[in-house]
Tab-separated table of C-alpha atoms in Angstrom:
chain	number	residue	atom	x	y	z
A	1	UNK	CA	-20.977	8.941	8.043
A	2	UNK	CA	-21.055	7.790	4.051
A	3	UNK	CA	-19.684	11.110	1.993
A	4	UNK	CA	-22.042	11.206	-1.279
A	5	UNK	CA	-19.590	13.133	-3.005
A	6	UNK	CA	-16.995	9.368	-2.678
A	7	UNK	CA	-19.863	7.914	-4.581
A	8	UNK	CA	-18.305	8.746	-8.030
A	9	UNK	CA	-14.429	6.983	-8.233
A	10	UNK	CA	-13.188	4.074	-7.242
A	11	UNK	CA	-9.151	4.631	-6.029
A	12	UNK	CA	-6.453	2.600	-7.076
A	13	UNK	CA	-2.819	2.927	-5.420
A	14	UNK	CA	-0.173	1.277	-6.934
A	15	UNK	CA	3.365	1.350	-5.157
A	16	UNK	CA	6.290	2.797	-6.374
A	17	UNK	CA	9.440	1.573	-4.780
A	18	UNK	CA	13.092	2.084	-4.638
A	19	UNK	CA	15.832	-0.206	-4.383
A	20	UNK	CA	15.278	-0.926	-0.779
A	21	UNK	CA	11.895	-1.896	-1.323
A	22	UNK	CA	10.565	0.471	0.320
A	23	UNK	CA	7.764	2.583	-0.740
A	24	UNK	CA	8.667	6.126	-1.877
A	25	UNK	CA	5.539	7.076	-3.956
A	26	UNK	CA	2.090	5.830	-5.103
A	27	UNK	CA	0.180	6.218	-9.387
A	28	UNK	CA	-3.130	6.458	-8.688
A	29	UNK	CA	-5.407	5.223	-10.796
A	30	UNK	CA	-9.609	6.296	-10.327
A	31	UNK	CA	-12.389	4.638	-12.237
A	32	UNK	CA	-15.681	5.842	-12.098
A	33	UNK	CA	-18.144	3.574	-9.905
A	34	UNK	CA	-20.465	3.525	-12.519
A	35	UNK	CA	-18.915	1.267	-15.447
A	36	UNK	CA	-16.755	-1.725	-14.628
A	37	UNK	CA	-14.431	-0.767	-17.311
A	38	UNK	CA	-11.850	1.127	-17.437
A	39	UNK	CA	-12.449	3.136	-20.651
A	40	UNK	CA	-13.726	6.874	-20.617
A	41	UNK	CA	-15.060	8.699	-23.327
A	42	UNK	CA	-11.456	10.260	-23.919
A	43	UNK	CA	-8.412	10.187	-22.203
A	44	UNK	CA	-8.376	13.608	-20.922
A	45	UNK	CA	-11.914	12.711	-18.968
A	46	UNK	CA	-9.849	9.963	-17.640
A	47	UNK	CA	-6.736	12.092	-16.512
A	48	UNK	CA	-9.160	15.465	-15.395
A	49	UNK	CA	-10.910	12.184	-12.949
A	50	UNK	CA	-7.693	11.877	-11.147
A	51	UNK	CA	-6.714	15.064	-10.911
A	52	UNK	CA	-10.256	16.247	-9.570
A	53	UNK	CA	-11.145	13.387	-7.257
A	54	UNK	CA	-7.908	13.815	-5.766
A	55	UNK	CA	-7.747	16.835	-4.899
A	56	UNK	CA	-11.801	16.849	-4.420
A	57	UNK	CA	-13.147	13.924	-3.299
A	58	UNK	CA	-10.349	12.235	-1.735
A	59	UNK	CA	-7.452	14.715	-0.646
A	60	UNK	CA	-4.045	14.540	-1.844
A	61	UNK	CA	-2.839	14.136	1.987
A	62	UNK	CA	-5.104	11.625	2.932
A	63	UNK	CA	-4.505	9.371	0.035
A	64	UNK	CA	-0.484	9.840	-0.108
A	65	UNK	CA	1.141	11.045	3.563
A	66	UNK	CA	4.111	11.699	2.966
A	67	UNK	CA	4.610	10.019	-0.428
A	68	UNK	CA	5.150	11.236	-4.162
A	69	UNK	CA	1.980	10.785	-6.329
A	70	UNK	CA	2.152	9.567	-10.132
A	71	UNK	CA	-0.950	11.468	-11.926
A	72	UNK	CA	-0.950	10.454	-15.707
A	73	UNK	CA	-1.381	13.511	-17.965
A	74	UNK	CA	-2.492	13.665	-21.287
A	75	UNK	CA	-1.220	16.670	-24.063
A	76	UNK	CA	-4.748	18.272	-23.332
A	77	UNK	CA	-4.374	18.532	-19.672
A	78	UNK	CA	-0.723	18.822	-19.598
A	79	UNK	CA	-1.497	22.040	-20.977
A	80	UNK	CA	-4.741	23.391	-18.681
A	81	UNK	CA	-4.602	25.249	-15.994
A	82	UNK	CA	-6.475	22.584	-13.414
A	83	UNK	CA	-3.075	20.194	-13.632
A	84	UNK	CA	-1.348	23.236	-11.105
A	85	UNK	CA	-3.903	23.012	-8.135
A	86	UNK	CA	-2.157	19.684	-7.616
A	87	UNK	CA	0.429	20.480	-4.881
A	88	UNK	CA	3.732	20.888	-7.024
A	89	UNK	CA	6.467	19.608	-4.583
A	90	UNK	CA	4.555	16.186	-3.746
A	91	UNK	CA	3.520	15.727	-7.753
A	92	UNK	CA	4.991	13.226	-10.404
A	93	UNK	CA	3.238	14.153	-14.236
A	94	UNK	CA	3.527	11.183	-16.142
A	95	UNK	CA	2.931	12.005	-19.401
A	96	UNK	CA	0.936	9.274	-21.009
A	97	UNK	CA	2.255	7.568	-24.243
A	98	UNK	CA	0.104	9.196	-26.340
A	99	UNK	CA	1.799	12.727	-25.502
A	100	UNK	CA	3.772	13.645	-29.191
A	101	UNK	CA	6.889	14.937	-27.637
A	102	UNK	CA	6.791	18.200	-29.590
A	103	UNK	CA	8.641	21.578	-29.124
A	104	UNK	CA	5.469	22.824	-27.256
A	105	UNK	CA	5.207	20.231	-24.879
A	106	UNK	CA	8.994	20.588	-23.877
A	107	UNK	CA	8.630	23.972	-23.366
A	108	UNK	CA	5.155	23.302	-21.400
A	109	UNK	CA	7.365	20.857	-18.916
A	110	UNK	CA	10.057	23.246	-18.118
A	111	UNK	CA	7.091	26.048	-17.325
A	112	UNK	CA	6.177	23.253	-14.786
A	113	UNK	CA	9.497	22.659	-13.487
A	114	UNK	CA	9.852	25.513	-12.520
A	115	UNK	CA	7.428	25.679	-10.786
A	116	UNK	CA	8.286	22.222	-8.585
A	117	UNK	CA	6.295	19.810	-10.604
A	118	UNK	CA	8.064	16.539	-11.506
A	119	UNK	CA	8.091	15.132	-15.103
A	120	UNK	CA	7.926	11.265	-15.825
A	121	UNK	CA	7.630	9.446	-19.466
A	122	UNK	CA	5.245	6.522	-19.048
A	123	UNK	CA	6.132	3.309	-21.309
A	124	UNK	CA	9.018	5.527	-22.760
A	125	UNK	CA	10.826	4.056	-25.624
A	126	UNK	CA	14.016	5.501	-26.165
A	127	UNK	CA	14.931	8.375	-28.701
A	128	UNK	CA	17.992	10.464	-29.643
A	129	UNK	CA	15.998	12.585	-30.844
A	130	UNK	CA	14.622	13.195	-27.650
A	131	UNK	CA	18.065	13.944	-25.967
A	132	UNK	CA	17.099	17.180	-25.177
A	133	UNK	CA	13.685	16.407	-23.219
A	134	UNK	CA	16.105	13.288	-21.131
A	135	UNK	CA	18.151	16.426	-20.157
A	136	UNK	CA	15.419	17.858	-17.332
A	137	UNK	CA	12.815	14.781	-17.260
A	138	UNK	CA	13.492	13.499	-14.025
A	139	UNK	CA	11.594	9.559	-13.872
A	140	UNK	CA	11.572	7.541	-17.344
A	141	UNK	CA	9.103	4.812	-16.710
A	142	UNK	CA	9.996	1.696	-18.929
A	143	UNK	CA	7.686	-1.322	-19.185
A	144	UNK	CA	9.127	-4.565	-19.111
A	145	UNK	CA	6.142	-6.162	-20.633
A	146	UNK	CA	6.682	-4.197	-24.026
A	147	UNK	CA	10.008	-3.985	-24.120
A	148	UNK	CA	12.203	-6.645	-26.376
A	149	UNK	CA	14.479	-8.433	-23.968
A	150	UNK	CA	17.191	-8.079	-26.568
A	151	UNK	CA	17.619	-4.075	-26.322
A	152	UNK	CA	16.709	-3.603	-22.664
A	153	UNK	CA	20.296	-3.207	-21.675
A	154	UNK	CA	21.042	-1.052	-24.673
A	155	UNK	CA	18.145	1.177	-23.914
A	156	UNK	CA	19.096	1.883	-20.057
A	157	UNK	CA	22.618	2.346	-20.593
A	158	UNK	CA	21.863	4.957	-22.950
A	159	UNK	CA	19.674	6.661	-20.861
A	160	UNK	CA	21.795	6.275	-17.570
A	161	UNK	CA	23.941	9.135	-19.808
A	162	UNK	CA	21.407	11.662	-18.495
A	163	UNK	CA	20.431	13.277	-14.602
A	164	UNK	CA	17.264	11.200	-14.614
A	165	UNK	CA	15.808	7.780	-12.537
A	166	UNK	CA	14.536	4.941	-14.267
A	167	UNK	CA	11.541	2.922	-13.155
A	168	UNK	CA	10.859	-0.699	-14.213
A	169	UNK	CA	6.834	-1.394	-14.796
A	170	UNK	CA	5.059	-4.275	-14.308
A	171	UNK	CA	8.072	-6.423	-12.734
A	172	UNK	CA	6.474	-10.118	-11.762
A	173	UNK	CA	9.010	-12.203	-10.408
A	174	UNK	CA	12.191	-11.985	-7.764
A	175	UNK	CA	14.597	-12.292	-10.754
A	176	UNK	CA	13.208	-9.555	-12.969
A	177	UNK	CA	13.997	-7.628	-10.059
A	178	UNK	CA	17.475	-8.280	-9.493
A	179	UNK	CA	17.763	-8.074	-13.604
A	180	UNK	CA	16.405	-4.178	-13.684
A	181	UNK	CA	18.768	-3.376	-10.362
A	182	UNK	CA	21.872	-5.082	-11.669
A	183	UNK	CA	21.153	-2.546	-15.070
A	184	UNK	CA	20.882	0.747	-13.159
A	185	UNK	CA	16.689	0.961	-12.749
A	186	UNK	CA	16.319	3.021	-9.105
A	187	UNK	CA	12.452	2.493	-8.971
A	188	UNK	CA	10.191	-0.408	-9.581
A	189	UNK	CA	6.306	-0.766	-9.844
A	190	UNK	CA	4.500	-4.557	-10.100
A	191	UNK	CA	3.235	-7.510	-7.649
A	192	UNK	CA	7.040	-8.966	-7.433
A	193	UNK	CA	7.401	-7.773	-4.071
A	194	UNK	CA	3.674	-9.782	-2.871
A	195	UNK	CA	5.638	-12.952	-4.165
A	196	UNK	CA	7.192	-14.725	-1.140
A	197	UNK	CA	10.867	-15.009	-2.417
A	198	UNK	CA	10.872	-11.624	-1.848
A	199	UNK	CA	11.903	-11.857	1.621
A	200	UNK	CA	14.639	-14.035	2.270
A	201	UNK	CA	15.230	-13.477	6.365
A	202	UNK	CA	12.180	-15.468	7.702
A	203	UNK	CA	11.203	-13.125	10.185
A	204	UNK	CA	10.526	-9.095	10.575
A	205	UNK	CA	11.839	-7.868	13.510
A	206	UNK	CA	9.449	-5.370	15.641
A	207	UNK	CA	10.618	-1.702	15.430
A	208	UNK	CA	12.034	-0.430	18.444
A	209	UNK	CA	10.120	2.672	18.534
A	210	UNK	CA	7.049	0.635	18.997
A	211	UNK	CA	8.898	-1.869	21.530
A	212	UNK	CA	10.029	1.311	23.873
A	213	UNK	CA	6.164	3.172	23.501
A	214	UNK	CA	4.696	-0.946	24.488
A	215	UNK	CA	7.061	-1.213	27.252
A	216	UNK	CA	5.915	2.340	28.370
A	217	UNK	CA	2.374	1.510	28.769
A	218	UNK	CA	3.370	-1.592	30.473
A	219	UNK	CA	5.364	-0.033	33.191
A	220	UNK	CA	2.739	2.211	34.876
A	221	UNK	CA	-1.059	1.821	35.317
A	222	UNK	CA	-2.186	-0.845	32.875
A	223	UNK	CA	-4.158	0.596	29.960
A	224	UNK	CA	-5.336	-2.291	27.837
A	225	UNK	CA	-7.061	0.333	25.281
A	226	UNK	CA	-3.042	1.333	25.123
A	227	UNK	CA	-1.323	-1.748	24.988
A	228	UNK	CA	-3.917	-3.143	22.345
A	229	UNK	CA	-3.374	-0.014	20.227
A	230	UNK	CA	0.456	-0.536	19.787
A	231	UNK	CA	-0.200	-3.828	18.496
A	232	UNK	CA	-2.848	-2.936	15.722
A	233	UNK	CA	-0.245	0.384	14.727
A	234	UNK	CA	2.730	-2.235	13.930
A	235	UNK	CA	1.057	-5.638	12.419
A	236	UNK	CA	4.588	-7.158	12.821
A	237	UNK	CA	4.235	-7.361	16.731
A	238	UNK	CA	0.827	-8.636	16.478
A	239	UNK	CA	2.374	-11.742	14.397
A	240	UNK	CA	4.857	-12.075	17.089
A	241	UNK	CA	2.386	-11.731	20.113
A	242	UNK	CA	0.566	-14.327	18.866
A	243	UNK	CA	3.358	-16.665	17.990
A	244	UNK	CA	4.297	-15.722	21.952
A	245	UNK	CA	0.663	-16.962	23.374
A	246	UNK	CA	0.973	-20.026	21.500
A	247	UNK	CA	4.791	-20.653	23.014
A	248	UNK	CA	4.061	-20.104	26.082
A	249	UNK	CA	0.676	-21.665	26.674
A	250	UNK	CA	1.918	-25.183	24.654
A	251	UNK	CA	-1.688	-27.559	23.633
A	252	UNK	CA	-3.831	-23.913	24.100
A	253	UNK	CA	-7.457	-25.376	24.209
A	254	UNK	CA	-9.276	-21.901	23.832
A	255	UNK	CA	-8.763	-20.839	20.160
A	256	UNK	CA	-7.393	-17.063	19.913
A	257	UNK	CA	-10.362	-14.302	19.072
A	258	UNK	CA	-8.901	-10.856	19.054
A	259	UNK	CA	-5.973	-9.117	19.756
A	260	UNK	CA	-6.665	-8.113	22.988
A	261	UNK	CA	-7.702	-12.027	23.505
A	262	UNK	CA	-4.391	-12.787	23.067
A	263	UNK	CA	-2.673	-9.966	25.309
A	264	UNK	CA	-5.076	-11.453	28.163
A	265	UNK	CA	-3.741	-14.790	27.525
A	266	UNK	CA	-0.192	-13.956	27.562
A	267	UNK	CA	-0.390	-11.645	31.083
A	268	UNK	CA	1.131	-8.465	31.723
A	269	UNK	CA	4.043	-9.898	33.292
A	270	UNK	CA	5.145	-12.011	30.739
A	271	UNK	CA	4.206	-9.598	27.602
A	272	UNK	CA	6.639	-7.148	29.698
A	273	UNK	CA	9.672	-9.570	29.984
A	274	UNK	CA	9.319	-10.335	26.434
A	275	UNK	CA	9.599	-6.469	25.237
A	276	UNK	CA	12.308	-5.599	27.173
A	277	UNK	CA	14.555	-8.461	25.307
A	278	UNK	CA	12.780	-7.972	21.958
A	279	UNK	CA	13.641	-4.457	22.411
A	280	UNK	CA	17.528	-5.149	22.501
A	281	UNK	CA	17.077	-7.835	19.538
A	282	UNK	CA	15.175	-5.686	17.211
A	283	UNK	CA	16.278	-4.997	14.128
A	284	UNK	CA	13.865	-3.628	11.852
A	285	UNK	CA	15.566	-2.203	8.396
A	286	UNK	CA	12.385	-1.435	6.786
A	287	UNK	CA	9.960	-0.147	9.155
A	288	UNK	CA	6.548	1.404	7.888
A	289	UNK	CA	7.950	2.314	4.016
A	290	UNK	CA	7.755	-1.484	3.508
A	291	UNK	CA	4.956	-2.331	1.287
A	292	UNK	CA	3.850	-5.299	2.716
A	293	UNK	CA	3.085	-4.074	5.881
A	294	UNK	CA	1.651	-0.906	5.095
A	295	UNK	CA	-0.843	-3.487	2.729
A	296	UNK	CA	-1.545	-5.162	6.036
A	297	UNK	CA	-2.115	-2.350	8.147
A	298	UNK	CA	-4.503	-0.506	5.654
A	299	UNK	CA	-6.563	-3.906	4.879
A	300	UNK	CA	-7.096	-4.569	8.552
A	301	UNK	CA	-8.650	-0.861	8.993
A	302	UNK	CA	-10.707	-1.489	5.336
A	303	UNK	CA	-12.250	-4.810	7.189
A	304	UNK	CA	-13.046	-3.453	10.595
A	305	UNK	CA	-14.273	-0.365	9.273
A	306	UNK	CA	-16.820	-2.771	6.967
A	307	UNK	CA	-17.579	-4.689	10.017
A	308	UNK	CA	-19.064	-1.581	12.052
A	309	UNK	CA	-21.150	-0.347	9.681
A	310	UNK	CA	-22.715	-3.634	7.934
A	311	UNK	CA	-23.193	-4.496	11.576
A	312	UNK	CA	-23.586	-1.629	13.213
A	313	UNK	CA	-21.137	-2.302	15.666
A	314	UNK	CA	-18.657	-0.853	18.392
A	315	UNK	CA	-15.470	-0.865	18.091
A	316	UNK	CA	-14.175	-2.905	20.725
A	317	UNK	CA	-16.781	-5.594	19.658
A	318	UNK	CA	-15.763	-9.020	18.912
A	319	UNK	CA	-16.250	-9.462	15.383
A	320	UNK	CA	-14.574	-5.943	14.561
A	321	UNK	CA	-11.244	-7.018	16.083
A	322	UNK	CA	-11.644	-10.420	14.916
A	323	UNK	CA	-12.081	-8.293	11.380
A	324	UNK	CA	-8.793	-6.284	12.097
A	325	UNK	CA	-6.636	-9.308	12.969
A	326	UNK	CA	-7.764	-10.786	9.879
A	327	UNK	CA	-6.279	-8.180	7.872
A	328	UNK	CA	-3.103	-8.005	9.397
A	329	UNK	CA	-2.594	-11.583	9.232
A	330	UNK	CA	-3.673	-11.853	5.341
A	331	UNK	CA	-0.303	-11.421	4.178
A	332	UNK	CA	2.212	-13.438	6.710
A	333	UNK	CA	2.147	-16.531	4.596
A	334	UNK	CA	4.259	-14.133	1.809
A	335	UNK	CA	6.044	-12.132	4.885
A	336	UNK	CA	7.367	-15.119	6.046
A	337	UNK	CA	7.555	-17.717	3.105
A	338	UNK	CA	5.134	-20.190	4.731
A	339	UNK	CA	1.775	-21.500	4.073
A	340	UNK	CA	-1.927	-19.630	5.041
A	341	UNK	CA	-2.347	-23.478	6.784
A	342	UNK	CA	0.589	-23.470	8.679
A	343	UNK	CA	0.062	-20.167	10.326
A	344	UNK	CA	-3.586	-20.751	11.144
A	345	UNK	CA	-1.909	-23.865	12.564
A	346	UNK	CA	0.782	-22.119	14.404
A	347	UNK	CA	-1.593	-19.294	15.748
A	348	UNK	CA	-4.728	-21.576	16.586
A	349	UNK	CA	-6.986	-19.001	14.833
A	350	UNK	CA	-10.470	-19.789	15.563
A	351	UNK	CA	-12.130	-21.318	13.033
A	352	UNK	CA	-14.040	-18.674	11.181
A	353	UNK	CA	-10.900	-16.423	11.024
A	354	UNK	CA	-9.088	-20.039	9.514
A	355	UNK	CA	-11.933	-20.315	7.122
A	356	UNK	CA	-11.736	-16.631	6.149
A	357	UNK	CA	-7.926	-17.114	5.559
A	358	UNK	CA	-7.314	-20.100	3.619
A	359	UNK	CA	-10.526	-20.236	1.747
A	360	UNK	CA	-11.784	-16.679	1.771
A	361	UNK	CA	-14.938	-18.204	3.113
A	362	UNK	CA	-17.112	-16.676	5.498
A	363	UNK	CA	-18.250	-13.131	6.099
A	364	UNK	CA	-15.277	-12.113	6.551
A	365	UNK	CA	-13.548	-14.032	3.942
A	366	UNK	CA	-15.823	-12.289	1.345
A	367	UNK	CA	-14.615	-8.824	2.768
A	368	UNK	CA	-10.835	-10.041	2.281
A	369	UNK	CA	-11.372	-10.908	-1.060
A	370	UNK	CA	-13.112	-7.403	-1.392
A	371	UNK	CA	-10.278	-5.589	-0.039
A	372	UNK	CA	-7.880	-7.775	-2.280
A	373	UNK	CA	-9.434	-7.150	-5.055
A	374	UNK	CA	-10.050	-3.224	-4.645
A	375	UNK	CA	-6.053	-3.357	-4.029
A	376	UNK	CA	-5.325	-5.126	-7.323
A	377	UNK	CA	-7.806	-2.044	-9.166
A	378	UNK	CA	-10.413	-4.668	-10.594
A	379	UNK	CA	-12.798	-2.235	-9.964
A	380	UNK	CA	-15.579	-4.146	-12.607
A	381	UNK	CA	-15.056	-7.560	-10.114
A	382	UNK	CA	-14.728	-4.906	-6.728
A	383	UNK	CA	-18.431	-3.405	-7.932
A	384	UNK	CA	-19.886	-7.834	-8.092
A	385	UNK	CA	-18.139	-8.492	-4.734
A	386	UNK	CA	-19.823	-5.232	-3.076
A	387	UNK	CA	-23.311	-6.894	-4.187
A	388	UNK	CA	-22.426	-10.500	-2.640
A	389	UNK	CA	-20.890	-8.319	0.762
A	390	UNK	CA	-24.400	-6.274	0.844
A	391	UNK	CA	-21.878	-3.013	1.113
A	392	UNK	CA	-22.900	0.084	-0.231
A	393	UNK	CA	-20.378	1.446	-2.799
A	394	UNK	CA	-20.178	4.685	-0.646
A	395	UNK	CA	-19.214	2.881	2.342
A	396	UNK	CA	-16.504	0.822	1.059
A	397	UNK	CA	-15.047	3.844	-0.591
A	398	UNK	CA	-15.747	6.267	3.050
A	399	UNK	CA	-14.103	2.920	3.984
A	400	UNK	CA	-11.027	3.100	2.126
A	401	UNK	CA	-10.587	6.651	2.352
A	402	UNK	CA	-10.544	6.021	6.314
A	403	UNK	CA	-7.917	3.592	6.335
A	404	UNK	CA	-5.363	5.439	3.824
A	405	UNK	CA	-5.920	8.125	6.448
A	406	UNK	CA	-5.385	5.850	9.329
A	407	UNK	CA	-2.400	4.720	8.035
A	408	UNK	CA	-1.022	8.052	7.050
A	409	UNK	CA	-1.480	9.371	10.481
A	410	UNK	CA	-0.049	6.356	11.892
A	411	UNK	CA	3.118	6.303	9.777
A	412	UNK	CA	3.447	10.226	10.319
A	413	UNK	CA	3.578	9.519	14.379
A	414	UNK	CA	5.701	6.700	14.325
A	415	UNK	CA	8.330	8.988	12.328
A	416	UNK	CA	7.548	11.912	14.408
A	417	UNK	CA	8.506	9.769	17.793
A	418	UNK	CA	11.474	8.099	16.006
A	419	UNK	CA	13.247	11.983	15.212
């Protein structure tokens, strides 16, 4: 099952969000698995490795789904034929700040634009001498940590006169996001969306299409596998299921071990009635493009895959199901602005899942820590954790690609169903 070509590079995806805080693209980052640091022998080598890995080792569509891909390019890579192997309509070529914006560079950008590529300027500092460039560049990225706050508003005002989008990088707080929104930024990167204050509401309503699909499975002959699959595809639905089980079974003595266990405890009659009511109460505005739900779903699949591989277990094994549930629950404290301890108490989770969620303890806790570190593109620490968890790097990379691919297929299925 392990693909040897996947042993060369770690993959990092940093979400790019729009004003609704929905995912519109990812900046792709790659790092050699042989090194615990980010430096390559040259920036050209790093840039080339991103393109070759995206196309050959991972597959652009598998990693991005229908989202845009931001690819860092150096001067030499910009002028190489290699850049043109990327799918143009899905690719945003991000000129690193080291690229001198000469006349030749501008001509090359015009040429690539004619081939349907989009151009972004990374960590850019505004200058009137680049006005001719701003007229056809698609995105200008501004690093908030590297920009003097005193001139930020002036810079934004100067750039907004051109037909381009402004992207704010390294936003850490909700306040920064709001400030940038008011200034006129349209795209955003940073960890601000992982903070509890991002979502003001206390819950996420499951999508109507998911509920209708669930109701369809509950009307005819009952297939527990299909019912469970709907919950697996929608992390927000799984959370509501666990809440419902605990509401119906007050003083529940038996600790919940998996999604199927929760369905069995609830009973199909009560589940059917809940679905019928919930369909009319549903008002999910962001759905599958919510970055937190995206992260939760990918974590669940990644952990499930790793447990199956590490312990040679079948998909329907209790430990495998527990790993999936851990992944999708690992962000509920952020989603619902509550404490992890509160979630564990409220959902009556068993001791192993509780220890993993609260303290990252035990086998599952170590795997969750590994998944989180991989998301943060802290690849040096990832290498250490793979040794701790006794997970070969090749297995981890295969699991990560499987998780991305699975989530992409789920998203596409949901979009097709909703049209």
